[in-house]
Amino acid sequence: MKILLIGGGGREHAMAAAIVRSPRCEKLYCAPGNAGIAEIAECVPIGVMDFDTQIAFAKEQGIDFVVCSQDDPLCAGLVNAHEAAGLRVFGTQAEAAVIEGSKSFAKNLMKKYGIPTAAYEIFSDPGKAAEYLRERASFPVVLKADGLALGKGVLICGDLEEALSGVREIMEDRRFGDAGRELVVEEFMTGREVSVLAFVDGRNIKLMSSAQDHKRAGDGDTGPNTGGMGTFSPSPFYTEEIDRQCRERIYQKTVDAMAAEGRPFRGVLYFGLMMTQDGPKVVEYNTRFGDPEAQVVLPRMKTDILDVMDAVIDGRLDSVDLEFEDNAAVCVVLASGGYPGAYEKGREIRGLGSFRNQEGCFCFHAGTCFDKDGRVVTDGGRVLGITATGRTLREARENSYRAAEQVSFDGKYMRHDIGRALDEI
Ligand code: AMP
Ligand code: GLY
């Protein structure tokens, strides 16, 4: 099969690595890709939102299969456009991607179908939101811009003053653009967060192994929120009992709810879950592999990813046996100093060669490119994801931190406690 993968981050590098492992992959293209993906695929300079050029390229090259797992193009109708052009594509149609693209849609869906989540109210008028916060809210309270905001549209506000300024920021100043046309005001939940990703074919759901992300920039969960500074899989906090409760109350119910709404969900559904005192609740849905979750989940997947994606498209996921290695993986993100704020780009990355032929060790590129001399340089806030597997999480963590030392670039920054919570158990 000739495959075209759309995107160019760490998640796409992990997906590309899983795709080229398949004996069915004859040739992989990636648009636009990055310097790491270029080692295993042919990168073509086509943007993720440029559907027309992607389609023209796919037709020209005789692509059998297009794959996309990024929120903005999916919500903007990438799958719809490619399907209309007669291509076979793995990803979620816009009608169903709204489960991530609109938080108010997701909250209303959960309320209508009795899926556990934080209590909430939705506002399109900032005055009404402020009135509600003054008269009825308890603190801390969570404010969420309705639309896509690069994972940054969530504010946790400790008191009324902070919340009122949050309403101004989101709804009036439009810090997250049109994503702030509507506002979700949500009850603050406490508990441990676990991500569970699943393949869904419209009707059937197959769960992947659990993972846990570290979203804050600094050690000990301090500092600002980021796209994710590291992950581990499986999560020891995702116990069999919690799995049972989620299967009963959340997973299939969500798939059935989307089908009942006339928006059958096909693709990868990401459940962001919080283990509260009252049991697991949904924090958010995403319509894609998480990043960096994909960087620990996919290296552990035994089943051929192309077989699974085929089954999703054909609606026969029930016939697939989705298997994972009985091991663990830890991913440490190497970021540019300053991220998630301002940072420099174009710094040379040294030591990448040390990863070649290292069994169980992966250096996924998130923000890299080639400079004019052909050297690999930094090109983003999150630069690399260093993933290592091990028999246990502790072993995987040691392997990952050892590997992380092999790479260097000016301003290299990482957290030192990815997976540290494991010491509690
Ligand atoms: P989201 O973009 O929806 O994933 O939210 C970003 C992060 O904000 C989540 O991963 C949680 O850590 C936190 N968060 C979101 N909603 C809530 C909530 N209702 N209670 C507590 N924390 C939340
Ligand atoms: N790591 C969180 C996400 O991909 O949304």
XYZ file of C-alpha atoms and ligand atoms in Angstrom:
453
model
C 0.000 0.000 0.000
C 1.045 3.579 -0.668
C 0.113 5.774 2.252
C -0.093 9.534 2.760
C 0.111 10.682 6.380
C -0.975 14.253 7.103
C 0.826 16.190 9.868
C 4.308 16.736 11.174
C 4.600 16.386 14.955
C 5.773 13.782 17.461
C 2.445 12.000 17.187
C 2.848 11.710 13.420
C 6.409 10.403 13.826
C 5.092 7.694 16.177
C 2.299 6.915 13.695
C 4.776 6.818 10.806
C 6.986 4.384 12.748
C 3.965 2.125 13.370
C 2.906 2.322 9.717
C 6.318 1.413 8.267
C 6.466 -1.588 10.646
C 3.553 -3.047 8.685
C 4.561 -5.445 5.921
C 1.663 -3.988 3.924
C 3.318 -0.557 3.711
C 5.119 -0.236 0.404
C 5.738 3.525 0.475
C 4.927 6.229 3.028
C 4.602 9.925 2.232
C 4.121 12.551 4.904
C 2.754 16.092 4.427
C 4.523 18.121 5.650
C 6.455 15.813 8.020
C 9.629 16.862 9.839
C 13.346 16.021 9.952
C 12.790 12.773 11.885
C 9.873 11.535 9.803
C 12.083 12.165 6.742
C 14.222 9.184 7.809
C 11.357 6.738 7.267
C 9.021 8.527 4.845
C 9.193 10.881 1.912
C 8.149 14.302 3.176
C 6.246 16.580 0.823
C 5.802 20.303 1.533
C 1.994 20.403 1.659
C 0.212 22.040 4.618
C -2.268 20.158 6.821
C -5.122 22.488 5.841
C -4.386 22.460 2.118
C -6.897 19.736 1.216
C -6.929 20.445 -2.534
C -3.171 20.005 -2.922
C -3.216 16.881 -0.714
C -5.945 15.365 -2.875
C -4.167 16.252 -6.132
C -0.950 14.723 -4.789
C -2.730 11.561 -3.602
C -4.325 11.059 -7.014
C -1.088 11.721 -8.868
C 0.866 9.207 -6.750
C -1.876 6.567 -6.681
C -2.167 6.725 -2.867
C -4.234 3.825 -1.456
C -4.747 5.251 1.985
C -4.706 8.732 3.560
C -4.280 9.029 7.355
C -4.867 12.086 9.553
C -4.984 12.453 13.337
C -4.836 16.213 13.920
C -7.717 18.266 15.305
C -7.848 21.376 13.100
C -7.877 19.628 9.696
C -10.313 16.974 10.947
C -12.706 19.562 12.383
C -12.394 21.572 9.156
C -13.481 18.560 7.070
C -10.299 16.901 5.769
C -11.927 13.470 5.743
C -15.074 14.790 4.067
C -13.024 16.468 1.321
C -10.810 13.440 0.664
C -13.793 11.059 0.646
C -15.693 13.291 -1.743
C -12.685 13.047 -4.066
C -12.949 9.249 -3.946
C -9.972 8.579 -1.642
C -9.847 6.038 1.164
C -9.075 7.874 4.387
C -8.567 7.100 8.054
C -9.735 9.905 10.322
C -12.938 11.425 11.678
C -15.486 13.272 9.568
C -16.201 16.870 10.594
C -19.739 15.977 11.799
C -18.219 13.680 14.450
C -14.972 15.595 15.062
C -17.206 18.217 16.684
C -16.908 16.072 19.820
C -13.510 17.777 20.207
C -14.167 20.906 18.155
C -16.994 22.134 20.392
C -16.828 21.661 24.134
C -20.470 22.680 24.499
C -21.453 19.961 22.016
C -19.474 17.391 24.033
C -20.955 18.533 27.359
C -24.531 18.505 26.030
C -23.986 15.049 24.554
C -22.800 13.707 27.906
C -25.733 15.285 29.740
C -28.293 13.941 27.252
C -26.939 10.392 27.380
C -26.034 10.265 31.079
C -22.257 9.997 30.677
C -20.461 11.128 33.865
C -18.721 14.508 33.580
C -18.340 17.729 35.595
C -21.504 19.827 36.087
C -21.537 22.854 33.759
C -23.336 25.832 32.239
C -22.890 27.287 28.742
C -22.907 31.028 27.952
C -22.807 33.073 24.769
C -23.251 36.394 26.614
C -20.330 37.527 28.817
C -22.711 39.510 31.076
C -24.749 36.383 31.848
C -21.564 34.406 32.481
C -20.347 37.065 34.934
C -23.737 37.128 36.693
C -23.678 33.352 37.070
C -20.129 33.438 38.459
C -21.075 36.161 40.977
C -24.260 34.527 42.182
C -24.023 30.777 41.773
C -20.494 29.466 41.178
C -18.202 27.890 43.760
C -14.437 28.169 43.487
C -12.128 27.062 42.028
C -14.118 27.061 38.820
C -13.075 25.999 35.309
C -13.637 28.205 32.233
C -13.354 26.691 28.776
C -13.457 28.387 25.399
C -15.910 26.354 23.318
C -13.724 25.835 20.230
C -10.234 24.599 19.398
C -7.487 26.621 21.099
C -4.302 24.551 20.697
C -5.043 22.912 24.041
C -4.781 26.266 25.799
C -8.409 27.386 26.080
C -8.939 26.124 29.636
C -8.574 28.416 32.671
C -8.752 27.183 36.247
C -9.790 30.174 38.357
C -9.252 30.247 42.121
C -11.619 33.115 42.926
C -14.303 35.393 41.505
C -11.879 38.082 40.392
C -9.790 35.647 38.385
C -12.912 34.132 36.865
C -14.307 37.515 35.794
C -11.040 38.399 34.129
C -11.070 34.950 32.471
C -14.502 35.701 30.988
C -13.135 38.972 29.591
C -10.062 37.249 28.174
C -11.985 34.449 26.472
C -15.236 36.158 25.392
C -14.388 39.842 24.973
C -10.667 40.063 24.182
C -10.982 36.811 22.208
C -7.570 35.585 23.324
C -8.395 32.257 21.657
C -10.138 33.857 18.686
C -13.577 32.603 17.667
C -13.128 29.613 19.981
C -14.338 32.067 22.645
C -17.728 32.816 21.089
C -19.212 30.460 23.650
C -17.972 29.699 27.140
C -18.373 26.559 29.216
C -18.264 27.160 32.981
C -17.511 23.909 34.713
C -17.304 22.450 38.194
C -13.685 21.832 39.281
C -12.903 18.143 39.720
C -10.021 16.605 41.634
C -8.351 13.272 41.055
C -5.795 11.605 38.896
C -6.046 12.000 35.121
C -5.693 9.086 32.737
C -5.964 9.072 28.941
C -7.562 6.123 27.189
C -7.424 6.045 23.396
C -9.661 3.841 21.304
C -10.301 2.873 17.711
C -13.965 3.306 16.768
C -15.667 2.233 13.529
C -19.004 3.978 14.025
C -20.438 1.118 16.086
C -17.646 -0.932 17.654
C -14.909 0.266 19.974
C -11.494 -1.270 20.707
C -9.500 0.253 23.551
C -5.782 0.858 23.463
C -3.556 0.565 26.509
C -3.951 3.454 28.999
C -1.509 6.353 29.276
C -0.842 9.336 31.491
C 0.311 12.774 30.414
C 2.216 15.456 32.378
C 0.770 18.766 31.204
C 2.514 21.314 33.413
C 5.876 22.706 32.325
C 7.781 22.231 35.579
C 8.819 19.412 37.911
C 6.243 18.563 40.580
C 3.403 19.756 38.317
C 4.283 23.422 38.613
C 4.323 26.192 36.011
C 2.066 26.799 33.038
C 0.096 24.197 31.068
C 1.771 22.817 27.949
C 0.785 20.434 25.183
C 2.390 17.689 27.316
C 5.927 17.280 28.712
C 5.977 13.511 28.909
C 3.874 10.379 29.160
C 3.892 6.818 30.396
C 1.897 3.727 29.497
C 0.206 1.747 30.907
C -1.100 3.761 33.858
C -1.016 1.697 37.070
C -3.791 3.970 38.359
C -6.101 2.687 35.640
C -7.118 -0.414 37.571
C -9.356 -3.264 36.442
C -12.167 -1.881 38.573
C -11.879 1.562 36.969
C -11.735 -0.066 33.542
C -14.945 -1.934 34.349
C -16.701 1.272 35.429
C -15.552 3.138 32.310
C -16.733 0.333 30.032
C -20.121 0.340 31.747
C -20.653 4.108 31.924
C -18.524 5.839 29.316
C -16.966 4.114 26.295
C -19.700 2.276 24.387
C -22.243 4.820 25.618
C -20.304 7.601 23.885
C -20.061 5.645 20.631
C -23.789 4.853 20.753
C -24.649 8.469 21.586
C -22.758 9.746 18.531
C -24.491 7.197 16.304
C -27.893 8.149 17.760
C -27.144 11.809 16.996
C -26.549 10.900 13.343
C -22.827 11.559 13.742
C -21.295 8.080 13.737
C -17.741 8.344 15.057
C -14.992 6.732 13.011
C -11.317 7.084 13.823
C -9.431 7.447 17.083
C -11.447 8.614 20.065
C -9.450 9.949 23.011
C -11.080 9.844 26.447
C -9.505 12.288 28.922
C -10.689 10.842 32.239
C -10.500 12.006 35.823
C -10.645 9.468 38.639
C -12.840 11.389 41.090
C -14.223 10.271 44.446
C -17.492 9.542 42.669
C -15.811 7.380 40.055
C -14.326 8.126 36.645
C -15.629 11.194 34.787
C -14.887 12.548 31.322
C -12.721 15.703 31.301
C -12.594 15.933 27.522
C -12.890 14.034 24.276
C -10.411 14.357 21.422
C -10.904 13.101 17.908
C -7.344 11.833 17.464
C -4.325 10.206 19.055
C -3.056 12.307 21.974
C 0.377 13.809 21.717
C 2.617 12.696 23.455
C 0.318 9.781 24.418
C 0.745 8.293 20.937
C 4.475 8.219 21.567
C 4.099 5.652 24.362
C 1.002 3.780 23.197
C 1.924 3.069 19.568
C 5.398 1.599 20.247
C 3.637 -0.962 22.475
C 1.001 -1.947 19.908
C 1.459 -5.476 18.542
C -1.371 -5.476 16.024
C -0.625 -4.145 12.534
C -1.907 -0.553 12.535
C -2.924 -0.730 8.857
C -5.113 -3.767 9.568
C -6.835 -1.856 12.361
C -7.328 1.286 10.275
C -8.742 -0.778 7.408
C -11.200 -2.424 9.780
C -12.273 0.978 11.112
C -13.037 2.256 7.615
C -14.926 -0.907 6.661
C -16.912 -1.043 9.920
C -15.601 -4.446 10.974
C -13.528 -3.536 14.020
C -15.301 -6.311 15.948
C -13.225 -8.818 13.980
C -9.905 -7.279 15.094
C -7.893 -8.540 18.036
C -6.127 -5.399 19.274
C -3.035 -6.434 21.216
C -0.335 -4.642 23.171
C 3.035 -5.812 24.442
C 3.122 -6.811 28.078
C 5.684 -4.089 28.835
C 5.791 -0.370 29.624
C 6.957 2.795 27.898
C 7.980 6.247 29.087
C 8.359 9.337 26.878
C 10.352 12.360 28.044
C 9.807 15.497 25.979
C 12.850 17.654 25.235
C 11.609 21.216 24.821
C 13.117 24.563 23.868
C 13.891 26.729 26.924
C 11.033 29.197 27.409
C 8.274 26.893 26.103
C 5.237 27.259 26.406
C 6.191 30.959 26.219
C 8.634 32.462 23.710
C 11.635 30.344 22.673
C 14.337 30.304 20.034
C 14.427 28.113 16.939
C 17.199 26.960 14.618
C 19.500 25.434 17.288
C 21.538 22.478 16.049
C 20.612 19.115 17.589
C 23.526 16.798 18.370
C 23.605 13.097 19.189
C 20.677 11.918 17.065
C 22.814 9.185 15.489
C 23.034 7.385 18.821
C 19.436 6.189 18.429
C 19.990 4.164 15.278
C 19.584 0.447 15.885
C 18.886 0.885 19.591
C 16.251 -1.701 20.396
C 13.339 -0.333 22.454
C 14.454 3.278 22.114
C 12.769 5.895 19.933
C 13.606 9.495 19.249
C 10.373 10.986 17.941
C 10.738 14.399 16.333
C 8.078 16.968 17.227
C 9.542 20.329 16.228
C 12.600 19.856 14.016
C 13.635 20.742 10.477
C 16.747 20.847 8.283
C 18.670 24.103 8.021
C 20.175 25.286 4.729
C 23.273 23.139 5.332
C 21.164 20.028 5.880
C 21.711 19.924 9.667
C 18.795 18.971 11.929
C 17.776 22.004 14.004
C 15.078 22.884 16.522
C 11.861 24.236 15.014
C 9.274 24.246 17.789
C 8.555 24.388 21.522
C 8.423 20.646 21.910
C 11.448 19.426 19.955
C 11.832 15.678 20.585
C 10.026 12.901 22.444
C 12.455 10.336 23.808
C 10.575 7.089 24.325
C 11.998 3.915 25.796
C 10.329 0.657 26.660
C 11.147 -1.645 29.551
C 9.700 -4.646 31.340
C 8.337 -2.335 34.025
C 7.570 1.372 34.158
C 10.577 1.974 36.377
C 12.864 0.273 33.895
C 11.308 2.191 31.001
C 11.784 5.440 32.905
C 15.462 4.724 33.535
C 15.995 3.809 29.890
C 14.210 6.911 28.687
C 16.146 9.332 30.913
C 19.436 7.644 29.955
C 18.580 8.058 26.266
C 17.495 11.677 26.832
C 21.061 12.468 27.913
C 22.400 11.377 24.518
C 20.832 14.325 22.704
C 21.765 17.937 23.198
C 20.923 21.370 21.826
C 21.240 24.877 23.234
C 18.344 25.614 25.549
C 17.343 21.940 25.946
C 14.745 21.681 28.692
C 12.942 18.672 30.174
C 11.051 17.609 33.265
C 12.891 15.221 35.554
C 9.892 13.530 37.133
C 8.007 11.920 34.249
C 6.445 8.805 35.727
C 7.673 9.731 39.207
C 4.170 9.305 40.650
C 4.829 5.605 40.251
C 7.027 5.760 43.318
C 3.832 6.161 45.332
C 2.677 2.663 44.514
P -8.629 20.111 28.381
O -8.044 21.058 27.355
O -10.108 20.042 28.391
O -7.901 18.820 28.390
O -8.205 20.726 29.786
C -6.863 20.911 30.092
C -6.613 20.452 31.493
O -7.353 21.260 32.406
C -7.062 19.030 31.777
O -6.144 18.081 31.377
C -7.258 19.084 33.283
O -6.008 18.920 33.937
C -7.752 20.473 33.511
N -9.216 20.470 33.621
C -10.110 20.570 32.634
N -11.372 20.509 33.100
C -11.273 20.355 34.429
C -12.217 20.240 35.490
N -13.537 20.292 35.280
N -11.740 20.096 36.740
C -10.415 20.085 36.985
N -9.479 20.192 36.034
C -9.895 20.336 34.775
N -1.649 15.287 25.398
C -2.950 15.811 25.330
C -3.534 15.919 23.994
O -3.038 15.426 23.004
O -4.589 16.536 23.898
